[in-house]
XYZ file of C-alpha atoms in Angstrom:
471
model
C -28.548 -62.468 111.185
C -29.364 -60.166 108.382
C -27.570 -60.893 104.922
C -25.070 -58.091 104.580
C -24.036 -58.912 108.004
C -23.716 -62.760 106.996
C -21.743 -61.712 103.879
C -19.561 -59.902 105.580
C -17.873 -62.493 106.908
C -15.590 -65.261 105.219
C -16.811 -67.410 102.394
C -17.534 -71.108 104.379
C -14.633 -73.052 102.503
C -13.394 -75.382 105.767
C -16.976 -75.943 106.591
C -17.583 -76.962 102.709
C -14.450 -79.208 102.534
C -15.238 -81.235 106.052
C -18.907 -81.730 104.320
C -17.541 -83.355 101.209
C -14.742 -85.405 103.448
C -17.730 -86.501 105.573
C -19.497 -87.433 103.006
C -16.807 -89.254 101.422
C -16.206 -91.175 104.539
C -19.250 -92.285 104.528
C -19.615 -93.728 100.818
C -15.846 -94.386 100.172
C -14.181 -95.006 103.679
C -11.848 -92.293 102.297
C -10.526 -91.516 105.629
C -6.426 -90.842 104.668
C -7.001 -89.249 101.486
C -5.916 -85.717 100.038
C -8.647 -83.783 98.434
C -6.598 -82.000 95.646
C -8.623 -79.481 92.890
C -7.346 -77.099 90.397
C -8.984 -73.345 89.509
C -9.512 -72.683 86.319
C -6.746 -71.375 84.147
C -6.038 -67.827 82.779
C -6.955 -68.898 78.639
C -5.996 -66.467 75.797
C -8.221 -65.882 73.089
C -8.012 -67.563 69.995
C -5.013 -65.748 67.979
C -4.665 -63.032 70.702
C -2.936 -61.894 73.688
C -5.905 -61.141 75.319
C -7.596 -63.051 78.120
C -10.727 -64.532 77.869
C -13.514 -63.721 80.588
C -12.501 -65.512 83.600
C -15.070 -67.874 85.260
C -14.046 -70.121 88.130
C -14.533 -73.284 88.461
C -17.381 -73.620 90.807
C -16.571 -77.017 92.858
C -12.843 -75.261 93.308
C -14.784 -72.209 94.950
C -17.291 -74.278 96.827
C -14.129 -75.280 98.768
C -12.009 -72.603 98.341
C -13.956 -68.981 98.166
C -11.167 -67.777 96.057
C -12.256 -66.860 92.513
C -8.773 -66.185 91.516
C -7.235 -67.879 88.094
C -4.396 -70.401 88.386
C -5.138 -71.574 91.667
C -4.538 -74.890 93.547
C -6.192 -76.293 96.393
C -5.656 -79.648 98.766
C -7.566 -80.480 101.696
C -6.018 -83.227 103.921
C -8.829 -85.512 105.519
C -7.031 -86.789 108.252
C -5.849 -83.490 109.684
C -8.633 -81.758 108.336
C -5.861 -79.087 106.796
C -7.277 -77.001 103.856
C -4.358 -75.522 101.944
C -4.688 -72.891 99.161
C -2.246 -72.563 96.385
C -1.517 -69.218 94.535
C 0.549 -67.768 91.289
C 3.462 -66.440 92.568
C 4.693 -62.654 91.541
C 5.579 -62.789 87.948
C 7.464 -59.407 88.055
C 6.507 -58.499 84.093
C 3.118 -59.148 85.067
C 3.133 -56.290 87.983
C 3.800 -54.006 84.924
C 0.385 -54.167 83.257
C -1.458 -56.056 85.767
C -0.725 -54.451 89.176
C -0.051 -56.580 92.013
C -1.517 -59.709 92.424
C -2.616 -60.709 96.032
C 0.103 -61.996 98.305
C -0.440 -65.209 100.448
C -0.647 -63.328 103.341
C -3.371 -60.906 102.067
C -5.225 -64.378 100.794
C -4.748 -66.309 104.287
C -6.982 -62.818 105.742
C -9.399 -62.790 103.021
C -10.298 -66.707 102.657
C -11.039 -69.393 105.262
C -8.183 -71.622 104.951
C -5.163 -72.835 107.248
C -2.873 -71.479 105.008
C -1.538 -70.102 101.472
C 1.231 -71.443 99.415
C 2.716 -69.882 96.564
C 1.934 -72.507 93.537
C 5.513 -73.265 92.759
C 5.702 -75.168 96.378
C 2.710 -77.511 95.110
C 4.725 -80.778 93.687
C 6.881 -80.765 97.413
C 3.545 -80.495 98.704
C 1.891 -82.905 97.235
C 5.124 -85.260 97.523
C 5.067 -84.748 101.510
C 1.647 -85.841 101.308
C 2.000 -89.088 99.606
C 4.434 -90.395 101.518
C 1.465 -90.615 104.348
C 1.053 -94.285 104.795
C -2.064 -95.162 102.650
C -2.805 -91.640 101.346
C -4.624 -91.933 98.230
C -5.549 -88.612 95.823
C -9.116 -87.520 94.949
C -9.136 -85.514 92.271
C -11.741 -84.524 89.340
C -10.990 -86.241 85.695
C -10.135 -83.636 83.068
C -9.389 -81.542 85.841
C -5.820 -82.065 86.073
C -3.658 -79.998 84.200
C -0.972 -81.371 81.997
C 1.676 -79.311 84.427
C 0.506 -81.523 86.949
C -0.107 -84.565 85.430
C 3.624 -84.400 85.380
C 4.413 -84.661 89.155
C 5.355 -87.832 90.506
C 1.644 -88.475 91.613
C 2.729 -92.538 91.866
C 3.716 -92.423 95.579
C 0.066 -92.286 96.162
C -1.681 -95.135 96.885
C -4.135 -94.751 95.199
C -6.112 -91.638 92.749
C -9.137 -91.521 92.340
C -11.384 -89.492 90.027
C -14.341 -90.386 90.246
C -15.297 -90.119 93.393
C -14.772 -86.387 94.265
C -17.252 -85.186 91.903
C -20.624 -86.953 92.763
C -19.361 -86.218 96.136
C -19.476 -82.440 95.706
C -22.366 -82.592 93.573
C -24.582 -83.941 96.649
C -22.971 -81.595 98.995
C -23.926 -78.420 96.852
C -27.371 -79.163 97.510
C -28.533 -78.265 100.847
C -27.347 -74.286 101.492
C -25.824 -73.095 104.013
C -26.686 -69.420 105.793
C -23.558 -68.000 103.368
C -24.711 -69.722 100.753
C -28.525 -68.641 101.006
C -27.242 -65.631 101.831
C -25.563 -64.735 98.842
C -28.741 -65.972 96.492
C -30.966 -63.645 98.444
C -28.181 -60.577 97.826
C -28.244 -61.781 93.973
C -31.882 -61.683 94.164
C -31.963 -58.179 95.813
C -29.996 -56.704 92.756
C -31.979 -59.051 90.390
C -35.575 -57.205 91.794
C -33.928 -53.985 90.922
C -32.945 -54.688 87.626
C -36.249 -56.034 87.179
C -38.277 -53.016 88.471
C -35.959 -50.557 86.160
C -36.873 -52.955 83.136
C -40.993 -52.050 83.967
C -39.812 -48.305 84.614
C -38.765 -48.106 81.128
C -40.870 -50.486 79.355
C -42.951 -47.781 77.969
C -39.913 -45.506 75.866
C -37.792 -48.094 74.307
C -38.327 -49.787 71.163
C -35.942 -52.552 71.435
C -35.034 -55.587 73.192
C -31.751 -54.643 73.572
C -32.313 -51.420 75.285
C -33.806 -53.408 77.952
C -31.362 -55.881 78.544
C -28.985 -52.541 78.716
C -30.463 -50.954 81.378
C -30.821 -54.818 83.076
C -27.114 -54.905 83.107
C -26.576 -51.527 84.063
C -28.619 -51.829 87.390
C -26.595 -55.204 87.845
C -23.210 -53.717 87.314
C -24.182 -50.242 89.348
C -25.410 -52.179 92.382
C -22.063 -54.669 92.625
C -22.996 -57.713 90.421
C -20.432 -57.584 87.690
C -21.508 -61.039 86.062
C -25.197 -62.052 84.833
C -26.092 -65.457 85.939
C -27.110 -66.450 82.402
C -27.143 -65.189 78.968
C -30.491 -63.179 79.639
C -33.942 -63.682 77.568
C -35.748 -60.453 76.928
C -38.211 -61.503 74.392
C -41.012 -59.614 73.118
C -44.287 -61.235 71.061
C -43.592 -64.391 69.823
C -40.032 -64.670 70.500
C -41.435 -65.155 74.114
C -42.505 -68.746 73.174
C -38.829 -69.569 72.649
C -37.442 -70.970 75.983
C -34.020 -69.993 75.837
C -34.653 -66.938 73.194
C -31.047 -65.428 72.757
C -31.287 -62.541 70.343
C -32.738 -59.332 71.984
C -32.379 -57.094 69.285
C -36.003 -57.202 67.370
C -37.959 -54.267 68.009
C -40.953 -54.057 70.317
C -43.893 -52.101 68.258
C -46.716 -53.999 67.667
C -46.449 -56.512 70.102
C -48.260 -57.397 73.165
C -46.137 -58.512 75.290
C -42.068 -59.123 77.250
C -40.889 -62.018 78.920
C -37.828 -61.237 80.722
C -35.551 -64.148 82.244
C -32.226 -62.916 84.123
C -30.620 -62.406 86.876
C -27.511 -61.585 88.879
C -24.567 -63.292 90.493
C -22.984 -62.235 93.498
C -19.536 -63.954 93.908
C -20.543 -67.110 92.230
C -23.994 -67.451 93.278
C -27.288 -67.408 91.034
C -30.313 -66.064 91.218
C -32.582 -66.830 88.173
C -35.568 -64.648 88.230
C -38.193 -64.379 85.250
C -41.305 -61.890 84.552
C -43.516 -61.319 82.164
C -45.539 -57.716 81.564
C -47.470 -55.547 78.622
C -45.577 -53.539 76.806
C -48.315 -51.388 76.341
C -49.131 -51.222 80.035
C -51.733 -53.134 80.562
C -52.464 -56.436 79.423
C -55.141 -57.381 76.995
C -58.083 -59.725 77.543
C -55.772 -62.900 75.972
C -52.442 -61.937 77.747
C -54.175 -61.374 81.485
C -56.077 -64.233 80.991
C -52.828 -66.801 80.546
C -50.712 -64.368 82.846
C -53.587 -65.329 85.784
C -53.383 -68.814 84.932
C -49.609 -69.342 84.898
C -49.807 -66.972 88.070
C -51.838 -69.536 89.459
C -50.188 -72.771 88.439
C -46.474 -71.209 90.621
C -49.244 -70.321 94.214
C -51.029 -73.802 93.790
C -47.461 -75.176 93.688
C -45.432 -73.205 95.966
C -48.521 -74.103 98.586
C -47.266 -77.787 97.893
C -43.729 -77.118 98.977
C -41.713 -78.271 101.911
C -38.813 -80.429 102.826
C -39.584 -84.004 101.791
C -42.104 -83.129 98.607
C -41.911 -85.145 95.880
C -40.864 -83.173 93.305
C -42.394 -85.145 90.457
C -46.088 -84.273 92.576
C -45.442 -80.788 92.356
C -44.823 -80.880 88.584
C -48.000 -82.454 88.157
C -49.854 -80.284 89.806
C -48.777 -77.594 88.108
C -49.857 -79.474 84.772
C -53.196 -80.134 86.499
C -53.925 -76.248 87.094
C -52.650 -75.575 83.577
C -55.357 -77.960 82.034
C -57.995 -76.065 84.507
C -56.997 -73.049 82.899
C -56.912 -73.827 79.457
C -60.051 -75.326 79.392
C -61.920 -72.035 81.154
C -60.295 -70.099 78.602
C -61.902 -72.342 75.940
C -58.205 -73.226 74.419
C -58.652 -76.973 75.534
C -61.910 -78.881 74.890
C -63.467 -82.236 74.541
C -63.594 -84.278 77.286
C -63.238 -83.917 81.555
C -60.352 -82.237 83.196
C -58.731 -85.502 84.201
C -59.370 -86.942 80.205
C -56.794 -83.835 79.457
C -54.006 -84.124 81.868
C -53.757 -88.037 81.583
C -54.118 -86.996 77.318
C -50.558 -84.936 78.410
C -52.187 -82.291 76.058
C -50.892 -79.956 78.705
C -47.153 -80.743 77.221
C -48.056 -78.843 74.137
C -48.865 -75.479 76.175
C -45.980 -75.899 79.014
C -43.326 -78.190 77.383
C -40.436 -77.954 80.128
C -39.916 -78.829 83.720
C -41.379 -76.875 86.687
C -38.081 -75.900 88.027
C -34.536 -76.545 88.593
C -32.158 -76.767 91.691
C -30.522 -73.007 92.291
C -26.873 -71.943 93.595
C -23.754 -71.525 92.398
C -24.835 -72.783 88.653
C -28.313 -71.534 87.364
C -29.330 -75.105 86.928
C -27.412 -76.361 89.786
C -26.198 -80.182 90.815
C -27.546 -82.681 92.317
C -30.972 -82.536 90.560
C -30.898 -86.259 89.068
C -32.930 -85.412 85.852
C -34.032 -88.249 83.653
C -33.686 -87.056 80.069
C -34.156 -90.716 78.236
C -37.480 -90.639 80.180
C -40.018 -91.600 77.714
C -42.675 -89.549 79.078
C -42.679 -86.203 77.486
C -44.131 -84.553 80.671
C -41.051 -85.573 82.969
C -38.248 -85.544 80.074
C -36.742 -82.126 80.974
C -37.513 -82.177 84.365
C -34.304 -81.140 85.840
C -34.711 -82.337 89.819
C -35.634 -86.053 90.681
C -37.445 -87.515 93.431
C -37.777 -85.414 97.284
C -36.869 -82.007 97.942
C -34.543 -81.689 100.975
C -34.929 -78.701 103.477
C -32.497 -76.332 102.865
C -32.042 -76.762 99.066
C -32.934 -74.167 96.396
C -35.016 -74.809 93.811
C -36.766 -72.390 91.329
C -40.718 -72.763 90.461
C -41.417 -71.890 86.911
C -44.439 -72.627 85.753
C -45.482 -71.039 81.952
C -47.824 -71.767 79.310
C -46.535 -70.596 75.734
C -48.105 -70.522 72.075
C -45.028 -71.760 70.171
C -46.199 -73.258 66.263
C -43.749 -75.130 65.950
C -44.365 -77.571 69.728
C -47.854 -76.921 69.049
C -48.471 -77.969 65.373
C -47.652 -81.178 65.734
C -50.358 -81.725 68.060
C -53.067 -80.241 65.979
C -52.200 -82.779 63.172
C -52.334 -85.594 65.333
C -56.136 -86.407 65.655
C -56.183 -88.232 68.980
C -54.551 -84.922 70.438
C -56.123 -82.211 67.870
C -59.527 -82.970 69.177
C -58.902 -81.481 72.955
C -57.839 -78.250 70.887
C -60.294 -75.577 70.092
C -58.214 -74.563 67.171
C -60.592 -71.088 66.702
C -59.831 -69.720 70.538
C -56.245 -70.526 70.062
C -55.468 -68.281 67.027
C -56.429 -65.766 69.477
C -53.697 -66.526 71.247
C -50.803 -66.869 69.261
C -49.270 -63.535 69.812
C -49.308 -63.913 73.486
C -46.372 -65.668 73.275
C -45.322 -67.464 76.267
C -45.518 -66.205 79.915
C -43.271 -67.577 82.359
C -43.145 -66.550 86.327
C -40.378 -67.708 88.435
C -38.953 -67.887 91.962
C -36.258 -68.874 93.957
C -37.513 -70.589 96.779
C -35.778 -71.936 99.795
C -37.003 -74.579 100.664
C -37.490 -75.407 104.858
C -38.589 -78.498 107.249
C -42.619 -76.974 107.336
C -42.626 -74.877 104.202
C -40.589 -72.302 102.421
C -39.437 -69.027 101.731
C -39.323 -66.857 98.537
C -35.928 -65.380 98.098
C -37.252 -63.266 94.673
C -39.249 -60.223 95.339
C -39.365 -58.592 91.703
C -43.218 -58.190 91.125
C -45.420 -59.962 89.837
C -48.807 -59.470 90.781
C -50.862 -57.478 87.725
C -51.787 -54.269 89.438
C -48.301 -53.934 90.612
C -46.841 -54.680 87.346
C -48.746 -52.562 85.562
C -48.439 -49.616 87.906
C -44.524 -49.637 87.473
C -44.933 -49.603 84.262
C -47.784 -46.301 84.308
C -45.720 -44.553 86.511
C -42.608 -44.060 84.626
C -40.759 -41.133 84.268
C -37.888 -42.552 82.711
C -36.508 -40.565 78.970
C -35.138 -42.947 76.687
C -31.752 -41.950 75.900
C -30.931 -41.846 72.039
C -27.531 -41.282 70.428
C -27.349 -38.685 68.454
């Protein structure tokens, strides 16, 4: 079925909820419990009567679909009853606000058995408890002080701790909604993308290009960004998680653009690097191949039941191939250099990251007390399951301040050609990454935003796009 088909129809929420009681079922014997989760709350801003920008909370969605504030939820394992709870009409609201959905209008638009207002949640909840040996699973610190105030003792049992992990796991393998709704935030990511190389070539600014980012995003349905986006030019590229985007772009060589859209709650996370002046200069092509290479030699690795940890490494090993053709690295064989972890200095994070409804979603296990500075900030642990998402983003960045520290340690310094690498320095960083569903015999590449050089730099040639100035 095609994705605007699939989206079309309701968000999975039932299907979610039996997942998580199944799985609970299975590690807790939790078979007469009451799932019970809270949305997130409507939150003024500090000293003003203003609302601050809404953001569900994303396990409450994963069984809900609703992305409304103030919202309630309990799912009843035993009769498998999934029961929403919503603000009731708060008539001086209507006055500003409009009308707020009705529970009937909610019971039509998500997939749940039915739709309560939220004033009928403590006789709810009471009903519930007095269920033989009904217990509550709930999430810690997500219990509101309203509710901490019902009579929650004719429970069993509550737990919370349990429901979280739980979720966590179950968020990891997609289903067709789910995978769905990445490929749609993907979609509107590529054209975002493709509008940035359009107009590469008559701005002066970083910020002007994360404008017209957003302004594809918004135009074609995707109100939120998935992350605060990088759009760094020269050297800022060699900062990971550069924030500013504001310097201006004359005089350097290149942008490396990280961000993405989200389509109701789901992530893509989509980054691209390309010449500002069109066409990439002996250094910048050089480490744009090689990274290019590191994310094929990899992706031709992946399928359900990879060790993730094996793809890493081989992304490391093509890295040190590179490096060394490029005359960067020296001094010894190929495998003296990657078991040196020399590589760490030139591509300091993780390959990639599990993808959904966070950027950097659950259920990734990363190790970050691990003492080896190759793994440390590898976000996903151990086998990739068919049907997760996980991102592959390989780069290799010229950052003084990771680097330096290597050049004054002599054991690493001497596998550095410290002349070729001042040639380097205002490369950056280059970064290229996917989203990549991963399947039983292989995969498939939800991100279509190009990459290859020709086709980069061709956008970029053939733009017709006026900068538009304020007078």
């Amino acid at each position: 079925m095609e994705t605007a088909e699939i989206l079309k129809g309701k968000y999975p929420a039932k299907a979610h909820a039996a997942k998580v009681a199944s799985f609970l079922k299975f590690t807790k014997n939790s078979t007469s419990a009451t799932i019970y989760l809270e949305g997130q709350k409507t939150r003024l801003l500090e000293d003003n009567d203003e609302a601050q920008p809404f953001r569900q909370r994303r396990n409450f969605f994963y069984l809900s679909g609703c992305a409304l504030p103030d919202c309630h939820l309990t799912y009843d394992i035993p009769t498998a009853r999934l029961t929403l709870f919503i603000p009731p009409i708060n008539p001086e609201a209507v006055i500003w606000s409009g009308l707020p959905l009705s529970p009937t209008d909610a019971l039509s638009k998500f997939d749940v058995d039915s739709v309560l207002p939220s004033t009928s949640l403590p006789s709810y909840l009471d009903s519930l408890s007095q269920r033989h040996g009904s217990a509550l699973l709930a999430i810690a610190n997500h219990i509101s002080s309203s509710t901490l105030s019902l009579n929650f003792d004719n429970f069993l049992a509550t737990d919370v701790s349990s429901l979280q992990p739980a979720i966590d796991t179950c968020r990891v393998i997609k289903d067709p909604y789910e995978i769905a709704s990445v490929r749609h935030a993907n979609h509107v990511s590529t054209a975002a993308h493709i509008a940035v190389l359009h107009a590469l070539k008559n701005v002066s600014n970083e910020r002007e290009l994360e404008a017209i980012f957003i302004e594809r995003c918004l135009a074609l349905g995707c109100k939120e960004q998935a992350y605060h986006g990088i759009f760094g030019a020269g050297t800022n590229a060699a900062t990971l998680h550069y924030v500013h985007n504001d310097e201006d772009l004359k005089g350097k060589w290149n942008l490396l653009v990280d961000a993405a859209a989200e389509w109701r709650c789901y992530c893509a996370d989509v980054t691209r690097t390309m010449p500002l002046s069109g066409t990439f200069n002996s250094e910048s092509r050089g480490i744009y191949e090689a990274v290019l290479r590191m994310q094929k030699e990899c992706l031709l690795m992946i399928k359900g039941g990879v060790l993730w940890e094996d793809v890493h490494v081989r992304a490391h090993e093509v890295a040190v191939d590179e490096l060394l053709k490029l005359g960067i690295l020296k001094g010894g064989t190929k495998q003296d250099l990657v078991e040196s972890g020399i590589s760490v200095a030139f591509f300091p994070h993780g390959l990639g990251h599990y993808l959904g409804m966070d950027t950097h979603d659950t259920g990734g296990n990363p190790n970050y007390e691990d003492k080896d500075p190759e793994f440390r900030y590898l976000r996903v642990r151990g086998k990739l399951p068919a049907g997760c998402i996980v991102t592959v983003e390989p780069g290799i960045y010229f950052c003084r301040f990771i680097i330096e520290p290597y050049l004054k340690d002599p054991e690493q310094a001497r596998y550095i050609n410290k002349a070729v690498l001042e040639k380097y320095w205002n490369v950056g960083g280059v970064r290229i990454e996917d989203d990549i569903l991963v399947t039983k015999d292989g995969y498939e590449n939800l991100t279509t935003a190009p990459k290859e050089i020709d086709e980069v730099e061709k956008l970029i040639n053939s733009s017709s796009i006026k900068p538009l100035r304020l007078t």
